[in-house]
Coordinates of C-alpha atoms in Angstrom, one line a residue:
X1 CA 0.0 0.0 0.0
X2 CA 2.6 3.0 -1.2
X3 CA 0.3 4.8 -2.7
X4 CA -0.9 7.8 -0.5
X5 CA -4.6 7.9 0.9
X6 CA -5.1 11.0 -0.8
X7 CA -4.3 9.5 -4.2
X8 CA -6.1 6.4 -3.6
X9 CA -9.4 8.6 -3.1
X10 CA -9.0 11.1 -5.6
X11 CA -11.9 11.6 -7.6
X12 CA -12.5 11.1 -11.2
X13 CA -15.5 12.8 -11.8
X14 CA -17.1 15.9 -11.4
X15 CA -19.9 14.3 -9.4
X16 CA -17.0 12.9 -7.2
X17 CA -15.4 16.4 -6.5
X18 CA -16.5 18.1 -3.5
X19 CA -16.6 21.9 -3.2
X20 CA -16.1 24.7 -5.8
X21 CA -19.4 24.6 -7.3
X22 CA -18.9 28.5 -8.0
X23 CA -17.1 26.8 -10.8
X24 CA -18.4 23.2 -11.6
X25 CA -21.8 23.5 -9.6
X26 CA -25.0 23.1 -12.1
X27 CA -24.9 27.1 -12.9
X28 CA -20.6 27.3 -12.7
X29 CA -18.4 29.2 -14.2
X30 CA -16.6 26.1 -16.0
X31 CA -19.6 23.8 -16.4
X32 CA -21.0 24.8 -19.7
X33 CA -17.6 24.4 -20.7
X34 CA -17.1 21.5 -19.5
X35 CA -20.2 19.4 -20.9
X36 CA -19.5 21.1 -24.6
X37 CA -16.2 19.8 -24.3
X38 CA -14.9 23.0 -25.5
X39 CA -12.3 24.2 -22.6
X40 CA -10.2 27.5 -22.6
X41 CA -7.3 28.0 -21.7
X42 CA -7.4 28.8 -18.2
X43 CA -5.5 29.2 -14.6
X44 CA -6.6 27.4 -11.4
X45 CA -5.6 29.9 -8.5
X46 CA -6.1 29.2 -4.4
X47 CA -4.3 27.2 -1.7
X48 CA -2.5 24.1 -1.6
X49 CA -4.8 20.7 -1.4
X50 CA -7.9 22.0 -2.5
X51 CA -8.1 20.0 -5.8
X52 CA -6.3 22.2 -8.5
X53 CA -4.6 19.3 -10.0
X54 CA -7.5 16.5 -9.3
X55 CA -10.1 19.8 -11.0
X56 CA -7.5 19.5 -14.2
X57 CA -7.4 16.2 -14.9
X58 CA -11.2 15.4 -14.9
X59 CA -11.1 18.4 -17.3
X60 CA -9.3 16.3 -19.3
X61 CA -11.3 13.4 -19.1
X62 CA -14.4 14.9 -19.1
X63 CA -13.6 16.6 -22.5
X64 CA -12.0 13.3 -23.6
X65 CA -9.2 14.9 -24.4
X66 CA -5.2 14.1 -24.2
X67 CA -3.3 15.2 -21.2
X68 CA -0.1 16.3 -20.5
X69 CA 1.4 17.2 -17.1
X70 CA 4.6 19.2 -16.1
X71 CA 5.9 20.6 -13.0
X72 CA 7.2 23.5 -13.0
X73 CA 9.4 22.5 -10.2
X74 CA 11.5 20.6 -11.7
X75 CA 10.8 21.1 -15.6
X76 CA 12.8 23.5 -17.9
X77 CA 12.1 25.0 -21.4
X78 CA 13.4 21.8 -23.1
X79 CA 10.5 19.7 -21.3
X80 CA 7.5 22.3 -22.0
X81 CA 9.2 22.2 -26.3
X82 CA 8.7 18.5 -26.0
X83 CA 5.7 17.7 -24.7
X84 CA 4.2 20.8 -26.8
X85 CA 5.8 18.6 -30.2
X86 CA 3.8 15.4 -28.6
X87 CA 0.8 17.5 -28.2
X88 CA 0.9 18.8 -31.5
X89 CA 1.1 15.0 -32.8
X90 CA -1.3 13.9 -30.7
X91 CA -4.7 16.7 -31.3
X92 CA -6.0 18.3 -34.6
X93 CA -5.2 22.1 -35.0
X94 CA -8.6 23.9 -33.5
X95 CA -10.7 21.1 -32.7
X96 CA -12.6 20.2 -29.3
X97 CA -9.9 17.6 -29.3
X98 CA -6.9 19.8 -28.7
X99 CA -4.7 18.2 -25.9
X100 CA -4.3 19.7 -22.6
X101 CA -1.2 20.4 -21.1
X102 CA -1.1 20.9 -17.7
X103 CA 1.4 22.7 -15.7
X104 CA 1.7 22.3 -11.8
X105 CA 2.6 25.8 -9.9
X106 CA 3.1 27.6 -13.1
X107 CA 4.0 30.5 -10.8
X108 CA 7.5 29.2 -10.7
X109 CA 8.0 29.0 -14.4
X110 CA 10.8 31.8 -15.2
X111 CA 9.8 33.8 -17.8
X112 CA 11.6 32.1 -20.5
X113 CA 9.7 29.5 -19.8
X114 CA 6.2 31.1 -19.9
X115 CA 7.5 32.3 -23.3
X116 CA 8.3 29.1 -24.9
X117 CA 4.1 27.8 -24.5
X118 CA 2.8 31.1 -26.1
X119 CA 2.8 30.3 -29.5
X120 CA 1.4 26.5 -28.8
X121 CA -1.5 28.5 -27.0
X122 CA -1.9 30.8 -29.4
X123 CA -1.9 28.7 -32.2
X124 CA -4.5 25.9 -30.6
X125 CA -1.7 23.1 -30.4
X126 CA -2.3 23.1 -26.4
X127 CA -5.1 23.6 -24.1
X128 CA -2.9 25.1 -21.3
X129 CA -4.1 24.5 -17.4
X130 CA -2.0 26.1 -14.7
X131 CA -2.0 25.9 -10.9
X132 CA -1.0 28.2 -9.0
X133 CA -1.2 29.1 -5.0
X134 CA 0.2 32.8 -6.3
X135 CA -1.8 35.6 -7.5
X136 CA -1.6 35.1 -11.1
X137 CA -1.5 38.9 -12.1
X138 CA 1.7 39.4 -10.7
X139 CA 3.4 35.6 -11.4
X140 CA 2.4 34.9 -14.8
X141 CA 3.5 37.1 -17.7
X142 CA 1.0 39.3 -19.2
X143 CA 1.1 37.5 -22.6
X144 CA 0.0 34.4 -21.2
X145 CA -2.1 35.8 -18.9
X146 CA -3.8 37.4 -21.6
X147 CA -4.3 34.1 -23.0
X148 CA -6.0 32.3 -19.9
X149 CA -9.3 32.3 -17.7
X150 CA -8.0 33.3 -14.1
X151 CA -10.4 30.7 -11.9
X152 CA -10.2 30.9 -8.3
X153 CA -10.8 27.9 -6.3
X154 CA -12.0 28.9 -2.9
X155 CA -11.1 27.0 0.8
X156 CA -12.5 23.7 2.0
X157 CA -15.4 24.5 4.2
X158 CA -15.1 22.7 7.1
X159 CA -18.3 20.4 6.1
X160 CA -15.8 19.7 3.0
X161 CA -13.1 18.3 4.6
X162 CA -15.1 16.4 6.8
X163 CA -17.1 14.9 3.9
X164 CA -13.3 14.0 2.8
X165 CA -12.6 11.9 6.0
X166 CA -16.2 10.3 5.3
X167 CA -15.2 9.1 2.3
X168 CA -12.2 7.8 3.0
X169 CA -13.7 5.4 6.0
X170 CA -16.6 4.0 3.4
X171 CA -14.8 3.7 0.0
X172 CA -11.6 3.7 0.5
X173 CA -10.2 -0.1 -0.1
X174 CA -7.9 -0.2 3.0
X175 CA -9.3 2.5 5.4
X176 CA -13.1 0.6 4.8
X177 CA -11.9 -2.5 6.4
X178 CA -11.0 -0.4 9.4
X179 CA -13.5 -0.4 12.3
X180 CA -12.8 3.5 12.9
X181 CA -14.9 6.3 14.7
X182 CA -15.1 9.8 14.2
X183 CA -15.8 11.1 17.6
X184 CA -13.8 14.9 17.3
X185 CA -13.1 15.9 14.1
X186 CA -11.2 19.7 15.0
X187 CA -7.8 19.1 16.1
X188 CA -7.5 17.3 12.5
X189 CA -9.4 20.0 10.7
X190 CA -7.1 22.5 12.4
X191 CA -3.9 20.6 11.8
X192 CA -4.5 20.2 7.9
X193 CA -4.7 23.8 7.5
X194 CA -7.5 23.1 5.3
X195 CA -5.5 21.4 3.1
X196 CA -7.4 18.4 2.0
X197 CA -3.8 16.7 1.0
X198 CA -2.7 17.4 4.4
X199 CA -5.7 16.0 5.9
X200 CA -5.7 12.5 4.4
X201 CA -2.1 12.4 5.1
X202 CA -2.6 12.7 9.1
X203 CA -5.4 10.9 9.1
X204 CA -3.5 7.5 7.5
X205 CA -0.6 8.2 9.9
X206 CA -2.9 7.9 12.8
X207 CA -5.3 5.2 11.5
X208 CA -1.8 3.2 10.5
X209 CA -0.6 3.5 13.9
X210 CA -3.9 2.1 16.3
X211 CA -4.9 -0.9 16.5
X212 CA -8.7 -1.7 16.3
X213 CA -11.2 0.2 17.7
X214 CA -10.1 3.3 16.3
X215 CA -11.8 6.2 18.1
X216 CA -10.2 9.5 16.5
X217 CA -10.4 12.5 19.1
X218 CA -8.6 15.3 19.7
X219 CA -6.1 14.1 22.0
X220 CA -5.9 10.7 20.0
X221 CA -4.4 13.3 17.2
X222 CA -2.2 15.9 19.0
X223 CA -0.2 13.0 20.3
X224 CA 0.4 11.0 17.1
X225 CA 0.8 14.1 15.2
X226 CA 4.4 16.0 15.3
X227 CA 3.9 19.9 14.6
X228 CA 7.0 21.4 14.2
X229 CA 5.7 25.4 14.6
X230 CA 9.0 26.8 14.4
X231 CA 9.7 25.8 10.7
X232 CA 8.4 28.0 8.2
X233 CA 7.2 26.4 5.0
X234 CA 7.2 28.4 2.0
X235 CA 4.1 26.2 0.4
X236 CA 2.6 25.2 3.0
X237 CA -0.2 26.3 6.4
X238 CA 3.1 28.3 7.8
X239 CA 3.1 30.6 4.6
X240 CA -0.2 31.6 4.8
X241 CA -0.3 31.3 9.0
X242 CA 2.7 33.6 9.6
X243 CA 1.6 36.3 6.2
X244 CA -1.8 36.3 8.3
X245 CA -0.4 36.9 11.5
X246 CA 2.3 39.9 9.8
X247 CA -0.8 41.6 8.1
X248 CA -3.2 41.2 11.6
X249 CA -0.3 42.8 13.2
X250 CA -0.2 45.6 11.0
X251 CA -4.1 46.3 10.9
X252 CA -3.5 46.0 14.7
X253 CA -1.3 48.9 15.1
X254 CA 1.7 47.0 16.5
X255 CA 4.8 47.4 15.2
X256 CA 6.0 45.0 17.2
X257 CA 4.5 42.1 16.0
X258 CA 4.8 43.0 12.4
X259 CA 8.7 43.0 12.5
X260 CA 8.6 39.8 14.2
X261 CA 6.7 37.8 11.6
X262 CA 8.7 39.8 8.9
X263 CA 11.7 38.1 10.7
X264 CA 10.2 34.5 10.4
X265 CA 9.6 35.0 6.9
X266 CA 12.6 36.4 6.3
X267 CA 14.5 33.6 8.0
X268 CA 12.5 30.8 6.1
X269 CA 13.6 32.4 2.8
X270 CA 10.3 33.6 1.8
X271 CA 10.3 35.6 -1.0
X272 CA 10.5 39.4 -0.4
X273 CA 8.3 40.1 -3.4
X274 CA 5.3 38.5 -2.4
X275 CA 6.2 40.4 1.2
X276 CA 6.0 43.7 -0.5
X277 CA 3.1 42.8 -2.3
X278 CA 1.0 42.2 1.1
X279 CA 2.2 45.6 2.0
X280 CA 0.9 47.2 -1.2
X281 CA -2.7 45.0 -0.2
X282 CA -2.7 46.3 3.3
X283 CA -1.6 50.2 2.6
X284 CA -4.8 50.1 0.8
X285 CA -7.2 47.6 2.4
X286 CA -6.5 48.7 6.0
X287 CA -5.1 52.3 6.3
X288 CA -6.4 53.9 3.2
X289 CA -7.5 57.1 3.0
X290 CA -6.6 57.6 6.4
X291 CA -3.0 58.0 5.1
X292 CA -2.8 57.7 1.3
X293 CA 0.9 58.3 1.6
X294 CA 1.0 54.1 3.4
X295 CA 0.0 52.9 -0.1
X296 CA 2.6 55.2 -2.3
X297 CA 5.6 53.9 0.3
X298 CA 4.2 50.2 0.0
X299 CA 4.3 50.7 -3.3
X300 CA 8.0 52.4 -3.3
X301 CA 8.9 49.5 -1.4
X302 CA 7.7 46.4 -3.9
X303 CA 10.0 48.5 -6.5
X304 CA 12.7 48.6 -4.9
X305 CA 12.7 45.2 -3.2
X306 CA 12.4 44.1 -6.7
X307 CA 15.6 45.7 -7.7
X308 CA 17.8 45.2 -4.2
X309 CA 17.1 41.8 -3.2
X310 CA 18.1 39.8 -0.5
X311 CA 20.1 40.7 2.0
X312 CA 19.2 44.7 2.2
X313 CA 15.4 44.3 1.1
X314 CA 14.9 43.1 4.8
X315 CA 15.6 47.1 6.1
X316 CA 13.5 48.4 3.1
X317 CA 10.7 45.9 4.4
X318 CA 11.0 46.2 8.2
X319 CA 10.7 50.7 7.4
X320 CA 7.1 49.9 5.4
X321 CA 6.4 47.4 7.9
X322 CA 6.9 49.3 10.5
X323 CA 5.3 52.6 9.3
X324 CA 2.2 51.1 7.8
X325 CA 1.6 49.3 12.0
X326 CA 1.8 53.0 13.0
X327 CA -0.4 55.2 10.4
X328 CA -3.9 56.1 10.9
X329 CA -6.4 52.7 10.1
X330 CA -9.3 53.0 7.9
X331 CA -11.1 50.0 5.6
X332 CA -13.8 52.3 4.1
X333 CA -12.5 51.9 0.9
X334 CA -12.1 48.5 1.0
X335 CA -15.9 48.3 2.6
X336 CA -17.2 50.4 -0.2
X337 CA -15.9 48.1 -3.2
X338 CA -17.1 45.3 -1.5
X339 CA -20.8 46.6 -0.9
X340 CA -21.0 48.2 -4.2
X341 CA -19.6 44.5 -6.2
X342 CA -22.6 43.2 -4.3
X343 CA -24.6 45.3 -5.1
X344 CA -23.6 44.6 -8.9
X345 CA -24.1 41.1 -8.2
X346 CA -28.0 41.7 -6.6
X347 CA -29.1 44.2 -9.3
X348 CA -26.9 43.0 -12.5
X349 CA -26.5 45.0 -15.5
X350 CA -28.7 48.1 -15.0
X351 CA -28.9 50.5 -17.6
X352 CA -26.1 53.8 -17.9
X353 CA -28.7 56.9 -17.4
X354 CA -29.2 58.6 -21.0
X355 CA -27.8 62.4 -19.0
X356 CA -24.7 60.2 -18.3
X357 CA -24.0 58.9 -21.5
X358 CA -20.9 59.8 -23.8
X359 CA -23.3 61.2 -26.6
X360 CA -20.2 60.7 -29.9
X361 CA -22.9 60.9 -32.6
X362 CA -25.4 62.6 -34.1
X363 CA -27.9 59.6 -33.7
X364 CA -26.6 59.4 -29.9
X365 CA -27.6 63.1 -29.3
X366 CA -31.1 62.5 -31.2
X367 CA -31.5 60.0 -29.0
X368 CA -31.0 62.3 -25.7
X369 CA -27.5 60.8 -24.8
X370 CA -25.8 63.1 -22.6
X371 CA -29.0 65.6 -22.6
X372 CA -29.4 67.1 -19.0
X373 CA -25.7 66.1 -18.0
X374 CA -24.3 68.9 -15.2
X375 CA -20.8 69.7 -15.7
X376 CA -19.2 70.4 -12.3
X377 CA -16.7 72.9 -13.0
X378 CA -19.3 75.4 -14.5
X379 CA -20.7 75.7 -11.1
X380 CA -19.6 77.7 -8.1
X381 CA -17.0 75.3 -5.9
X382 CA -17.5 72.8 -9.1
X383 CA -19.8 71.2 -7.8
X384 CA -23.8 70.2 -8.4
X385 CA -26.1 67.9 -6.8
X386 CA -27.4 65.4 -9.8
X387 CA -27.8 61.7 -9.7
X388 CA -24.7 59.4 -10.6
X389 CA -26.4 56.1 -10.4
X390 CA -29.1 53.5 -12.3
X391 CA -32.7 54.8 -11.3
X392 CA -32.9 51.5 -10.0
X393 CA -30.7 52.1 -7.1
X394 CA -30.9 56.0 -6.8
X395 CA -29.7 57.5 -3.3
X396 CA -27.9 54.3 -2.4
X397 CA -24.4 54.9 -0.5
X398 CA -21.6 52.8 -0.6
X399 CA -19.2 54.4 1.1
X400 CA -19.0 55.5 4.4
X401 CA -15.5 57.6 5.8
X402 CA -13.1 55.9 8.6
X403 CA -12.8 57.8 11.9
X404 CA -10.0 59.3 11.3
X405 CA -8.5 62.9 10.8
X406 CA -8.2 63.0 7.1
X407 CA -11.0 61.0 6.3
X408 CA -13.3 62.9 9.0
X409 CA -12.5 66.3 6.5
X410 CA -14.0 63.9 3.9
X411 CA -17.3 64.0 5.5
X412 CA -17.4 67.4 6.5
X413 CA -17.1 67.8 2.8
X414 CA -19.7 65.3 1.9
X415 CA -22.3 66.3 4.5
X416 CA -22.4 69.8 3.4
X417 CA -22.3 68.3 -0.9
X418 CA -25.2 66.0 -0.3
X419 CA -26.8 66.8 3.0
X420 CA -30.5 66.1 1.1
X421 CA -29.1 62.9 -0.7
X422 CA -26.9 60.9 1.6
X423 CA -26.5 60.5 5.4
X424 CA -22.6 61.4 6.2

């Protein structure tokens, strides 16, 4: 029995797969796709073990088509140039048939490498499917990205990964012959990170290592299990445990705290880029407006990180660190895009008004585009009270100012703008 429990139980169908049914659910994003047989070429982006690879490869034999796999670990421009030449031989040019070629944590690929599959994408020789646990906009050239559906898988829910260990007691062909119990479920839920992978792989250890009855609790867990917390693991729960804890610390106002965990990661060899890159989320997402200066340094500081590099980028880091845990907090911004995509999401695709409307054409005009449209800077302070949204959702407001000094001015300037309107 070599082969892992989490490979012995992966599924082969879409009916099999648990979660993500934003994406393969009856109304998904990929399932129209999938049942025509007529995939894109597309990028799988979210944490580790939640079913990037297994999603790919039932792609593949969903569609019926060919499949190729690389890692991008441990593959160079020479391996993605031959098994492009075996794709080529094995598909029709622009048919539903077209292999796919799949490329594990495509985020590592230089850019070289990324290079050498544009033409097979572009030219139909390859589908291409990439994993990645890394924001795709920043790790995958622009070319290719241009090329590719960005998908986002989301977390196991907890009912997810306990659906997983379900599975594993009633199908799988060695576990099933087990008399095994699942009295407490969280210290193995919390130990797996929710990384389903990670999850299977404790659970064999333990079920391997008790005799009959097995009763699996909390305690039954923590003792069989070894966590090493010190050790930070660029791909794994540590990477995205210790990045939380740096960013908490910031939106916490502690400096303190943020240097340490900017220490750990440094120490672990993490990679200062994708530190700086946090920084430029949280300038923006937790201080805001209430310092718009935190987001130009954050932003000073991915540029020049990219440039220095390791050792010095560790000083540039701890100064943006350390001045983002001390500005002024606001999330009002942040709050504001999220109610107003909602929004978007509840109402859909309401209709621009006409006195809104770019009016280009003699038709357009004719047909009262732009007619009634207030231009700001021909009234006194440039400004006049006029409607800016679908008649659907007149009056609604989306954004409410932080508690803060600058942000406070904000609403003295709103409140006396839109006093009969909105309620600042």
């Amino acid at each position: 029995m070599n082969i892992p429990l989490a490979e012995r139980i992966r599924p082969k169908t879409l009916d099999d797969y648990i979660s993500q049914q934003h994406l393969i659910g009856e109304k998904g994003a990929l399932t129209e796709h999938i049942k025509r047989g007529v995939i894109p070429s597309l990028i799988l982006w979210g944490p580790p073990g939640i079913g990037k690879t297994t999603l790919a490869t039932i792609i593949a034999n969903e569609s019926k088509r060919p499949f190729y796999t690389l890692s991008a670990i441990n593959s160079g421009v020479k391996d993605v140039r031959d098994v492009i030449e075996k794709a080529k031989q094995s598909g029709g040019l622009f048919t539903t048939k077209n292999p796919i070629l799949f490329i594990d944590e495509i985020h590592r690929f230089s850019k070289s490498q990324q290079d050498s599959l544009l033409g097979a994408v572009e030219k139909g020789w390859v589908t291409l499917i990439g994993a990645t646990t890394e924001n795709p906009s920043f790790e995958v050239i622009p070319a290719l990205l241009s090329r590719c559906q960005v998908y986002i898988l989301n977390s196991f829910e907890k009912d997810d990964l306990i659906a997983l260990l379900q599975r594993a007691i009633n199908e799988d062909e060695f576990i099933s012959k087990k008399n095994i119990t699942l009295k407490e479920t969280e210290a193995l839920l919390q130990l797996s990170g929710g990384d389903a992978r990670k999850l299977l792989n404790i659970f064999e250890l333990i079920v391997n290592s008790e005799d009959e009855p097995i009763n699996i609790t909390n305690d039954l867990v923590i003792s069989k299990v070894q966590k090493n917390t010190v050790r930070y693991d660029k791909t794994g729960e540590q990477h995205y445990d210790i990045i939380s804890a740096f960013i908490k610390s910031i939106r916490g106002s502690d400096p303190n705290g943020a240097v340490y965990w900017l220490a750990r990661m440094i120490e672990g060899g993490e990679d200062v880029k994708f530190i700086a890159r946090r920084l430029v989320i949280a300038a923006s997402e937790d201080i805001g407006n209430a310092n718009p200066t935190a987001l130009i340094l954050a932003t000073n500081t991915f540029q020049a990180v990219s440039v220095i590099g390791n050792p010095e980028s560790r000083i540039i880091l701890s100064q943006c660190a350390v001045y983002l845990a001390n500005s002024p907090k606001s999330n009002a911004s942040y709050a504001a895009i999220g109610s107003a995509q909602q929004l978007v999401r509840d109402t859909g695709d309401l209709s621009v008004p006409l006195h809104l409307r770019n009016a280009p054409t003699k038709l357009m005009k004719d047909l009262d585009y732009g007619k009634n449209y207030k231009y700001a800077h021909t009234f006194d302070e440039n400004f006049v009270t006029q409607e800016f949204l679908p008649e659907e959702i007149a009056g609604t407001q989306l954004y409410n100012p932080g508690n803060n000094a600058r942000e406070n001015s904000f609403r003295d300037v709103l409140k006396k703008r839109w006093k009969d309107k909105y309620d600042y």
